[in-house]
Amino acid sequence: MAKQGQARLLYILVLFLFFACTTDKKVIPTKNIVTVRLSTAPDNLNPYTINAAAQQVSLKLFSSLLSFDAKNSTMQPFLAKQLPEIELRPDGKTNYTYEIHEEARWDNGDPVLASDYIFTLK
């Protein structure tokens, strides 16, 4: 009985060493790559007509002026310096004025401009 226990222990040790020692090197990416798996495919990337899967992709692709802080249930500035100035016009329309952070930059180092954000919305 003792020899069978020793043989099993030796067998387990050999298996452990066999699977623990490998010659495969893990490939470390040299570029900044993000891989995200979704449960379903996005139907489109139009921010006005997207499904839940597309919204996950959209949030990764498009930066917004404000972000939602779920902990406090409030809107917080993201690209904007602060919450918008709100102006109620006499004609019944409302103007929202944002100022974009100077630190907001594209991946090539160019600053994010209001015209860039308007283009994205259109």
Coordinates of C-alpha atoms in Angstrom, one line a residue:
M1 CA 0.0 0.0 0.0
A2 CA 2.8 2.4 0.9
K3 CA 4.4 1.8 -2.5
Q4 CA 1.2 2.6 -4.3
G5 CA 0.9 5.9 -2.4
Q6 CA 4.5 6.8 -3.3
A7 CA 3.9 5.9 -6.9
R8 CA 0.8 8.1 -7.1
L9 CA 2.7 11.0 -5.5
L10 CA 5.5 10.5 -8.0
Y11 CA 3.1 10.4 -10.9
I12 CA 1.4 13.6 -9.7
L13 CA 4.7 15.3 -9.3
V14 CA 5.9 14.3 -12.8
L15 CA 2.6 15.5 -14.3
F16 CA 2.9 18.8 -12.4
L17 CA 6.5 19.3 -13.6
F18 CA 5.4 18.4 -17.2
F19 CA 2.7 21.0 -17.4
A20 CA 4.6 23.6 -15.3
C21 CA 7.7 23.6 -17.5
T22 CA 7.0 24.8 -20.9
T23 CA 9.2 26.2 -23.6
D24 CA 6.4 28.5 -25.0
K25 CA 7.2 32.1 -24.4
K26 CA 4.2 34.4 -23.8
V27 CA 3.9 37.0 -26.5
I28 CA 3.9 40.5 -25.0
P29 CA 2.3 43.0 -27.4
T30 CA 4.4 45.9 -28.5
K31 CA 1.5 48.1 -29.4
N32 CA -1.4 49.4 -27.3
I33 CA -4.1 46.9 -28.2
V34 CA -7.3 46.5 -26.3
T35 CA -9.4 43.3 -27.0
V36 CA -13.0 43.3 -25.7
R37 CA -15.3 40.4 -26.1
L38 CA -19.0 41.1 -26.5
S39 CA -21.9 38.8 -25.9
T40 CA -23.6 39.9 -29.2
A41 CA -22.4 41.8 -32.2
P42 CA -23.1 45.6 -32.4
D43 CA -25.9 46.4 -34.9
N44 CA -24.3 49.8 -35.8
L45 CA -22.2 52.5 -34.1
N46 CA -24.6 55.5 -34.6
P47 CA -24.8 56.8 -31.0
Y48 CA -28.5 57.7 -31.5
T49 CA -29.7 54.3 -32.6
I50 CA -27.4 51.7 -30.9
N51 CA -28.2 48.5 -29.0
A52 CA -26.5 47.6 -25.7
A53 CA -23.6 45.8 -27.4
A54 CA -22.9 48.8 -29.6
Q55 CA -23.1 51.1 -26.7
Q56 CA -20.2 49.3 -25.0
V57 CA -18.1 49.8 -28.2
S58 CA -19.3 53.4 -28.6
L59 CA -18.2 54.3 -25.0
K60 CA -14.7 53.0 -25.9
L61 CA -14.5 54.8 -29.2
F62 CA -16.1 58.2 -28.5
S63 CA -15.2 60.4 -25.6
S64 CA -18.1 62.5 -24.3
L65 CA -18.1 65.9 -22.7
L66 CA -19.6 64.5 -19.5
S67 CA -19.6 61.1 -17.8
F68 CA -22.0 59.5 -15.4
D69 CA -20.7 58.8 -11.9
A70 CA -22.8 55.8 -10.8
K71 CA -21.5 56.0 -7.2
N72 CA -23.1 59.5 -6.7
S73 CA -25.7 59.3 -9.5
T74 CA -24.4 62.6 -10.9
M75 CA -22.9 63.8 -14.2
Q76 CA -19.2 64.8 -14.0
P77 CA -17.0 66.6 -16.5
F78 CA -14.9 64.3 -18.8
L79 CA -13.7 66.3 -21.8
A80 CA -15.4 69.4 -20.5
K81 CA -13.7 71.5 -17.8
Q82 CA -17.0 71.8 -15.8
L83 CA -20.7 71.2 -16.1
P84 CA -22.3 73.3 -18.9
E85 CA -23.5 76.8 -18.5
I86 CA -27.2 76.7 -19.2
E87 CA -29.0 79.6 -20.9
L88 CA -32.8 79.6 -21.3
R89 CA -33.5 81.7 -24.4
P90 CA -36.7 83.8 -24.8
D91 CA -37.7 81.7 -27.9
G92 CA -38.1 78.7 -25.6
K93 CA -34.8 77.0 -26.7
T94 CA -31.9 76.2 -24.4
N95 CA -28.2 76.8 -25.0
Y96 CA -25.6 74.6 -23.3
T97 CA -22.1 76.0 -23.3
Y98 CA -19.1 73.8 -22.6
E99 CA -15.4 74.5 -22.4
I100 CA -13.1 71.6 -23.4
H101 CA -10.0 70.8 -21.2
E102 CA -6.7 71.9 -22.7
E103 CA -5.4 68.4 -21.8
A104 CA -8.0 66.7 -24.0
R105 CA -5.8 65.4 -26.9
W106 CA -6.1 63.1 -29.9
D107 CA -3.8 60.1 -30.1
N108 CA -1.5 62.2 -32.4
G109 CA -1.1 64.9 -29.7
D110 CA -3.5 67.5 -31.4
P111 CA -5.9 69.2 -29.1
V112 CA -9.6 68.2 -29.2
L113 CA -11.5 71.2 -30.5
A114 CA -15.2 72.1 -30.4
S115 CA -15.3 71.7 -34.2
D116 CA -14.1 68.1 -33.8
Y117 CA -16.8 67.3 -31.2
I118 CA -19.5 68.9 -33.5
F119 CA -18.2 66.9 -36.4
T120 CA -18.5 63.7 -34.3
L121 CA -22.1 64.6 -33.4
K122 CA -23.1 65.3 -36.9

